[in-house]
Coordinates of C-alpha atoms and ligand atoms in Angstrom, one line a residue:
X23 CA -37.3 -48.2 107.8
X24 CA -35.7 -48.7 110.5
X25 CA -36.4 -51.0 114.3
X26 CA -34.1 -49.9 116.2
X27 CA -34.3 -48.8 119.7
X28 CA -30.7 -47.3 119.3
X29 CA -30.7 -43.6 120.3
X30 CA -30.9 -40.7 117.9
X31 CA -26.6 -40.1 117.3
X32 CA -26.2 -43.4 118.2
X33 CA -22.3 -44.0 116.6
X34 CA -22.4 -46.7 114.0
X35 CA -18.3 -48.1 113.1
X36 CA -15.3 -50.4 113.3
X37 CA -11.6 -50.3 115.3
X38 CA -8.7 -50.4 114.9
X39 CA -5.2 -50.1 116.4
X40 CA -2.4 -48.6 114.9
X41 CA 0.4 -51.0 115.1
X42 CA -1.9 -53.7 114.1
X43 CA -2.8 -51.9 110.8
X44 CA -0.4 -48.6 110.0
X45 CA 3.2 -50.5 109.5
X46 CA 5.8 -49.2 109.4
X47 CA 6.8 -49.0 113.1
X48 CA 9.9 -50.1 114.3
X49 CA 10.7 -48.2 117.3
X50 CA 8.6 -49.2 119.8
X51 CA 8.7 -52.2 121.8
X52 CA 7.0 -54.5 119.7
X53 CA 9.1 -53.7 116.8
X54 CA 11.8 -54.6 118.8
X55 CA 10.5 -57.4 120.4
X56 CA 10.2 -59.1 116.5
X57 CA 14.2 -58.1 115.9
X58 CA 15.1 -60.3 118.6
X59 CA 12.3 -63.1 117.2
X60 CA 9.8 -63.3 119.8
X61 CA 7.0 -62.2 118.0
X62 CA 6.0 -61.7 114.4
X63 CA 7.4 -59.7 112.0
X64 CA 4.7 -56.6 111.4
X65 CA 6.3 -55.0 108.6
X66 CA 3.8 -52.9 106.5
X67 CA 1.2 -54.6 108.1
X68 CA -1.9 -52.9 106.2
X69 CA -0.1 -49.8 104.7
X70 CA -3.2 -48.1 106.5
X71 CA -0.1 -45.2 107.4
X72 CA -0.8 -44.6 104.0
X73 CA -3.8 -46.1 102.9
X74 CA -6.2 -44.3 105.1
X75 CA -8.4 -42.6 103.2
X76 CA -8.9 -45.8 100.6
X77 CA -10.0 -48.0 103.8
X78 CA -12.6 -44.4 105.0
X79 CA -13.9 -44.6 101.9
X80 CA -15.2 -48.9 102.5
X81 CA -15.5 -47.7 106.1
X82 CA -18.1 -45.0 104.9
X83 CA -20.3 -47.1 102.0
X84 CA -20.6 -49.7 105.0
X85 CA -22.5 -47.5 106.6
X86 CA -20.1 -46.1 109.4
X87 CA -21.0 -42.9 110.7
X88 CA -17.9 -43.2 113.4
X89 CA -14.4 -44.7 113.7
X90 CA -12.5 -45.9 116.5
X91 CA -8.3 -46.0 115.6
X92 CA -5.0 -44.9 118.0
X93 CA -2.3 -42.9 117.9
X94 CA 1.5 -44.5 118.2
X95 CA 3.0 -43.1 120.5
X96 CA 6.6 -43.6 119.4
X97 CA 5.8 -42.0 116.6
X98 CA 4.6 -38.5 118.5
X99 CA 7.5 -39.2 120.7
X100 CA 10.0 -41.1 119.2
X101 CA 12.6 -39.6 121.8
X102 CA 11.9 -38.7 125.6
X103 CA 10.7 -35.2 125.2
X104 CA 10.8 -34.7 121.5
X105 CA 7.8 -34.2 119.5
X106 CA 7.7 -35.2 116.0
X107 CA 5.2 -32.3 114.5
X108 CA 5.0 -34.5 110.8
X109 CA 3.8 -37.1 112.7
X110 CA 1.2 -34.9 114.2
X111 CA 0.3 -33.6 111.0
X112 CA 0.0 -37.2 109.5
X113 CA -3.1 -37.6 112.3
X114 CA -4.2 -35.1 111.7
X115 CA -4.6 -35.6 107.7
X116 CA -5.9 -39.1 109.2
X117 CA -9.1 -36.9 111.2
X118 CA -10.0 -34.7 108.3
X119 CA -10.2 -38.1 106.5
X120 CA -12.9 -39.1 108.8
X121 CA -14.4 -35.8 109.1
X122 CA -15.0 -34.9 105.4
X123 CA -16.8 -38.6 105.1
X124 CA -18.9 -38.1 108.1
X125 CA -17.0 -40.3 109.9
X126 CA -16.9 -39.4 114.3
X127 CA -13.7 -40.1 115.2
X128 CA -12.5 -41.9 118.9
X129 CA -8.4 -41.6 119.7
X130 CA -7.2 -44.3 121.7
X131 CA -4.0 -42.8 123.1
X132 CA -2.3 -46.0 123.8
X133 CA -3.3 -49.7 122.5
X134 CA -0.1 -51.8 123.9
X135 CA 3.2 -50.5 122.0
X136 CA 5.8 -48.1 123.8
X137 CA 8.5 -46.4 122.2
X138 CA 11.7 -48.1 122.7
X139 CA 13.3 -45.2 125.4
X140 CA 10.3 -45.1 128.0
X141 CA 10.7 -49.5 128.0
X142 CA 14.7 -48.9 128.3
X143 CA 14.1 -46.5 131.3
X144 CA 11.8 -48.7 132.9
X145 CA 8.2 -48.6 131.4
X146 CA 5.1 -48.6 133.1
X147 CA 7.6 -49.5 136.9
X148 CA 9.3 -45.9 137.1
X149 CA 7.6 -44.0 139.2
X150 CA 7.0 -41.3 137.3
X151 CA 5.5 -42.8 134.2
X152 CA 2.0 -41.5 134.3
X153 CA 3.3 -38.1 134.6
X154 CA 5.2 -38.9 131.4
X155 CA 2.2 -40.5 129.9
X156 CA -0.1 -37.4 131.0
X157 CA 2.6 -35.3 129.0
X158 CA 2.9 -37.0 125.9
X159 CA -1.2 -37.2 125.9
X160 CA -1.7 -34.0 126.9
X161 CA 0.0 -32.9 123.6
X162 CA -1.5 -35.1 121.4
X163 CA -5.0 -33.8 122.6
X164 CA -3.5 -30.2 122.2
X165 CA -2.6 -30.4 118.7
X166 CA -5.5 -32.5 117.9
X167 CA -7.9 -30.8 119.9
X168 CA -9.9 -29.2 117.0
X169 CA -10.6 -32.2 115.4
X170 CA -11.6 -34.6 117.6
X171 CA -14.2 -34.5 121.2
X172 CA -13.1 -38.1 121.9
X173 CA -10.4 -39.8 123.7
X174 CA -9.4 -43.1 125.6
X175 CA -6.5 -43.3 127.2
X176 CA -5.1 -47.1 127.8
X177 CA -7.0 -49.9 125.7
X178 CA -7.5 -53.2 128.2
X179 CA -4.7 -52.2 131.3
X180 CA -5.2 -56.2 132.7
X181 CA -4.4 -58.1 129.2
X182 CA -1.5 -55.7 129.2
X183 CA -0.7 -56.4 132.2
X184 CA -1.0 -60.3 132.4
X185 CA -0.3 -61.2 128.6
X186 CA 3.4 -59.6 129.5
X187 CA 3.8 -60.1 133.3
X188 CA 2.2 -63.2 133.7
X189 CA 1.4 -65.8 131.0
X190 CA 4.5 -63.8 129.8
X191 CA 3.7 -63.8 125.8
X192 CA 3.7 -59.9 125.1
X193 CA 7.0 -58.0 125.8
X194 CA 8.7 -57.4 128.2
X195 CA 7.7 -61.3 128.2
X196 CA 7.6 -62.0 132.4
X197 CA 6.4 -65.4 132.7
X198 CA 4.5 -66.9 135.7
X199 CA 6.1 -70.2 136.6
X200 CA 4.1 -71.1 139.8
X201 CA 6.9 -72.2 142.3
X202 CA 6.2 -73.5 146.0
X203 CA 5.1 -71.3 148.7
X204 CA 9.1 -71.6 150.5
X205 CA 10.6 -70.3 146.5
X206 CA 7.8 -67.8 146.4
X207 CA 8.6 -66.8 150.1
X208 CA 12.8 -66.8 149.8
X209 CA 12.9 -65.2 146.3
X210 CA 11.0 -61.7 147.4
X211 CA 12.9 -61.7 150.6
X212 CA 15.8 -61.6 148.8
X213 CA 14.7 -59.2 146.1
X214 CA 13.0 -56.9 148.7
X215 CA 16.6 -56.4 150.2
X216 CA 17.9 -55.6 146.5
X217 CA 15.1 -53.2 146.6
X218 CA 13.8 -54.9 143.3
X219 CA 11.3 -57.1 143.3
X220 CA 11.2 -58.9 140.0
X221 CA 8.5 -61.4 141.1
X222 CA 5.8 -61.0 138.3
X223 CA 2.8 -61.4 140.1
X224 CA 4.1 -58.9 142.6
X225 CA 5.0 -56.2 139.6
X226 CA 1.9 -57.6 137.4
X227 CA 0.7 -55.9 140.5
X228 CA 2.9 -52.7 140.2
X229 CA 2.0 -52.4 136.7
X230 CA -1.6 -52.8 137.7
X231 CA -1.4 -50.1 139.5
X232 CA 0.7 -47.7 137.8
X233 CA -2.0 -48.0 135.0
X234 CA -4.4 -46.5 137.2
X235 CA -2.7 -43.7 138.4
X236 CA -1.3 -43.4 134.7
X237 CA -5.2 -42.9 133.4
X238 CA -6.1 -40.7 136.5
X239 CA -3.2 -38.1 135.7
X240 CA -3.6 -38.7 132.1
X241 CA -7.4 -37.6 132.8
X242 CA -7.0 -34.3 135.0
X243 CA -3.9 -33.2 133.0
X244 CA -6.5 -33.8 129.7
X245 CA -9.6 -32.0 131.2
X246 CA -7.0 -28.7 132.2
X247 CA -6.1 -28.7 128.4
X248 CA -9.3 -29.2 126.7
X249 CA -12.3 -29.6 129.4
X250 CA -15.3 -30.0 126.3
X251 CA -13.0 -33.4 125.8
X252 CA -14.7 -36.9 126.2
X253 CA -12.2 -38.8 127.7
X254 CA -12.2 -42.6 128.7
X255 CA -10.7 -45.8 129.6
X256 CA -11.4 -49.0 127.7
X257 CA -11.8 -52.2 130.3
X258 CA -11.9 -55.3 128.4
X259 CA -14.8 -57.5 130.5
X260 CA -13.9 -61.1 131.0
X261 CA -17.7 -61.6 132.5
X262 CA -17.7 -64.6 134.9
X263 CA -20.4 -65.8 135.7
X264 CA -21.3 -69.5 137.5
X265 CA -23.9 -72.5 137.6
X266 CA -24.8 -71.4 141.2
X267 CA -23.4 -73.8 143.2
X268 CA -22.0 -72.0 146.7
X269 CA -17.9 -72.0 145.4
X270 CA -18.4 -71.1 141.3
X271 CA -20.2 -68.0 142.8
X272 CA -17.6 -67.2 144.6
X273 CA -14.9 -67.8 142.1
X274 CA -17.1 -65.9 139.5
X275 CA -17.2 -63.2 142.2
X276 CA -13.4 -63.4 142.3
X277 CA -12.5 -63.3 139.2
X278 CA -15.0 -60.2 138.2
X279 CA -13.6 -58.3 141.4
X280 CA -9.9 -59.0 139.9
X281 CA -10.3 -58.9 136.1
X282 CA -12.9 -55.8 136.1
X283 CA -14.4 -54.3 139.5
X284 CA -10.9 -53.7 140.9
X285 CA -9.3 -52.3 138.7
X286 CA -12.4 -49.8 137.9
X287 CA -12.8 -48.8 141.0
X288 CA -9.4 -47.1 140.8
X289 CA -10.0 -45.2 137.8
X290 CA -14.3 -45.0 138.0
X291 CA -14.4 -41.2 139.2
X292 CA -11.5 -40.1 136.7
X293 CA -13.5 -40.6 133.4
X294 CA -16.6 -39.3 130.7
X295 CA -17.2 -42.5 129.7
X296 CA -15.9 -46.1 129.7
X297 CA -15.3 -48.0 127.2
X298 CA -16.3 -51.8 127.0
X299 CA -14.0 -54.6 124.9
X300 CA -16.1 -57.8 124.7
X301 CA -14.5 -61.4 123.5
X302 CA -14.3 -63.7 127.2
X303 CA -17.8 -65.6 128.9
X304 CA -17.0 -68.0 131.8
X305 CA -19.6 -69.9 133.5
X306 CA -17.3 -71.5 136.2
X307 CA -19.1 -75.3 136.4
X308 CA -20.9 -74.9 133.2
X309 CA -21.7 -77.9 130.7
X310 CA -22.1 -76.1 127.3
X311 CA -20.3 -76.4 124.6
X312 CA -20.1 -73.2 122.4
X313 CA -19.4 -72.7 118.8
X314 CA -16.1 -71.6 118.6
X315 CA -13.9 -68.6 116.9
X316 CA -10.9 -69.4 114.4
X317 CA -9.2 -68.6 118.0
X318 CA -10.6 -71.0 119.8
X319 CA -12.8 -68.6 122.0
X320 CA -16.3 -69.4 123.1
X321 CA -18.6 -67.6 120.8
X322 CA -21.0 -65.8 123.3
X323 CA -22.3 -62.4 121.7
X324 CA -25.7 -62.5 124.8
X325 CA -23.5 -61.7 127.3
X326 CA -21.9 -58.9 126.1
X327 CA -25.0 -57.4 127.6
X328 CA -23.9 -58.2 130.6
X329 CA -20.8 -57.0 130.5
X330 CA -22.1 -54.0 130.1
X331 CA -23.8 -53.9 132.9
X332 CA -21.7 -54.8 134.9
X333 CA -19.7 -51.6 134.0
X334 CA -22.8 -49.4 134.1
X335 CA -22.5 -49.5 138.2
X336 CA -19.9 -46.4 137.5
X337 CA -23.4 -43.9 136.4
X338 CA -20.7 -42.7 132.9
X339 CA -22.3 -43.2 129.5
X340 CA -20.5 -46.3 127.6
X341 CA -19.6 -47.4 124.5
X342 CA -18.6 -50.6 122.8
X343 CA -15.3 -50.3 122.1
X344 CA -14.6 -53.2 120.1
X345 CA -16.6 -56.6 119.9
X346 CA -15.3 -59.6 116.6
X347 CA -14.5 -62.8 116.2
X348 CA -12.2 -64.1 114.0
X349 CA -13.2 -65.7 111.5
X350 CA -12.0 -65.8 108.4
X351 CA -14.7 -68.0 105.6
X352 CA -16.8 -65.5 107.4
X353 CA -19.3 -68.0 107.9
X354 CA -20.6 -66.6 111.3
X355 CA -19.6 -63.1 111.7
X356 CA -22.7 -61.8 109.9
X357 CA -24.7 -64.1 112.8
X358 CA -22.2 -62.9 115.7
X359 CA -22.5 -59.0 115.3
X360 CA -26.4 -59.4 114.6
X361 CA -26.8 -60.8 118.2
X362 CA -24.2 -58.7 119.7
X363 CA -25.9 -55.8 118.3
X364 CA -29.5 -56.9 119.9
X365 CA -27.9 -57.5 123.3
X366 CA -26.3 -53.9 123.2
X367 CA -30.0 -52.8 122.5
X368 CA -31.6 -54.9 125.2
X369 CA -29.2 -53.1 127.4
X370 CA -30.2 -49.7 125.6
X371 CA -33.5 -50.9 126.2
X372 CA -33.3 -51.4 129.6
X373 CA -32.3 -47.3 130.2
X374 CA -28.5 -47.6 130.6
X375 CA -26.4 -44.6 128.3
X376 CA -24.3 -46.8 125.5
X377 CA -23.4 -44.2 123.0
X378 CA -21.7 -46.4 120.4
X379 CA -20.7 -49.5 118.9
X380 CA -17.2 -50.7 117.0
X381 CA -16.4 -53.9 115.7
X382 CA -13.2 -55.1 115.8
X383 CA -12.0 -54.5 113.4
X384 CA -12.8 -52.9 110.5
X385 CA -9.5 -54.6 107.9
X386 CA -7.8 -57.4 108.7
X387 CA -4.5 -57.1 110.9
X388 CA -1.4 -58.2 113.1
X389 CA -3.0 -59.8 115.6
X390 CA -0.1 -59.6 118.2
X391 CA 1.4 -62.8 119.1
X392 CA -0.5 -64.9 117.3
X393 CA 0.9 -62.8 113.8
X394 CA -1.7 -62.3 110.6
X395 CA -2.8 -65.5 110.4
X396 CA -6.1 -64.8 113.0
X397 CA -9.1 -62.5 110.1
X398 CA -11.0 -59.9 112.3
X399 CA -11.3 -57.6 109.0
X400 CA -14.7 -56.8 107.8
X401 CA -12.5 -56.7 104.9
X402 CA -10.6 -58.9 104.5
X403 CA -6.6 -57.7 103.5
X404 CA -4.1 -59.3 101.0
X405 CA -1.0 -59.1 102.2
X406 CA 0.6 -59.7 99.8
X407 CA -1.1 -57.1 96.8
X408 CA -2.3 -54.7 99.6
X409 CA -6.0 -55.7 98.4
X410 CA -8.8 -54.8 100.5
X411 CA -12.1 -56.8 99.8
X412 CA -15.4 -56.9 101.4
X413 CA -16.7 -59.7 103.2
X414 CA -20.2 -60.3 102.7
X415 CA -21.0 -60.1 107.1
X416 CA -19.8 -56.0 106.8
X417 CA -23.2 -56.3 103.9
X418 CA -24.7 -58.0 106.9
X419 CA -23.3 -55.2 109.7
X420 CA -24.3 -52.2 107.7
X421 CA -28.5 -54.2 107.1
X422 CA -28.0 -54.1 110.7
X423 CA -26.7 -50.4 111.0
X424 CA -29.9 -50.1 108.2
X425 CA -33.1 -51.7 109.3
X426 CA -31.6 -53.0 113.1
X427 CA -32.1 -56.6 114.3
X428 CA -33.9 -59.9 114.4
X429 CA -31.4 -62.3 116.0
X430 CA -29.9 -64.8 114.0
X431 CA -30.2 -69.0 115.5
X432 CA -27.3 -70.9 116.1
X433 CA -24.8 -68.3 117.4
Ligands
BGC503 C1 -7.3 -55.4 121.6 C2 -7.1 -55.4 119.5 C3 -6.7 -57.2 119.6 C4 -8.6 -57.8 119.7 C5 -8.5 -59.4 119.5 C6 -8.4 -56.7 121.8 O1 -8.4 -57.5 123.4 O2 -7.3 -54.6 121.8 O3 -6.0 -55.2 120.0 O4 -6.9 -57.3 118.7 O5 -8.4 -58.3 121.0 O6 -7.7 -60.4 119.6

């Protein structure tokens, strides 16, 4: 018997993203970066492009009733303005396959990888980039709209911008190296004179602004095309907290503004719902030590509740688009999921409208700059044979979906 307080019709599932699982994508910026040996090669990945039906069978068998996945822009629009009908047909098959299994599709239109032509013409720094993106989104929704109602425009805009323009670990690898003020001023002056400011923090802010515009343009265009579609943005929220001291409270306030609110304030009105990706909790002045994932990220599942409450201020329905961990030996995942779901349930009980929960990820996959070594999957993938093996935690998640949660100690 279910002990849930989750509302009737709540959706449960797992998420994936095209480049991380499909395989065979060679015309995007990540593939190009791999050819230049700047990031690991993705190759055939999990071969999900051909094995999606088998993977959806697994999801269904694990009690899921929804699935989040993304469309590869470079497949749909391999050349600027030229759309590939065969690839649309592929994603129509994917959607039919989900629906046939009773899995409600959540479609993400852009999850980090860009067509090479788009980056060659200046990427997000081009003034018409938001319109170009909106045109792609409109095309996809026009073609898939009869098979899916839920669309997210952009996945994790701030993670994308900071990894590309501050940390310099993702394409286009613009790393910010702190330099003294005099150098910064002269660089900006010189570049302004040449009317191309490339100083990375400045460009980073420009990219953020462009992504907010891209979401807003895509939102308006999709709603015009298909008014009934639910159009959302997926925001990674790092929950910044403090030990209560004045200085640390100030730090946490500033970081929450910088990372979450300053972006969400620009898009929060033009969205039907908001997806939360939750992975990080950072408390200034914290003396506690936390158990770690294989990526050495602190495991703090219950703070997802704060992440949801932070987004609730925009007054839109929410869903958990991602929460998960790298745990190759599957010793921590089951407790992590239970405790995460329990925290989500508390927020639901407070009356906040939450509609779905997607664990990241259904399958082990290509973890960006970290390659294939990190294992986030409910299902293990053997990259030599492509065999899938369901991990025990996937059954624990099924149990949670069916019967509700009791918190696990130690996670
Ligand atoms: C992204 C995923 C990624 C996961 C784990 C999120 O930032 O949306 O693509 O694999 O976190 O790092």
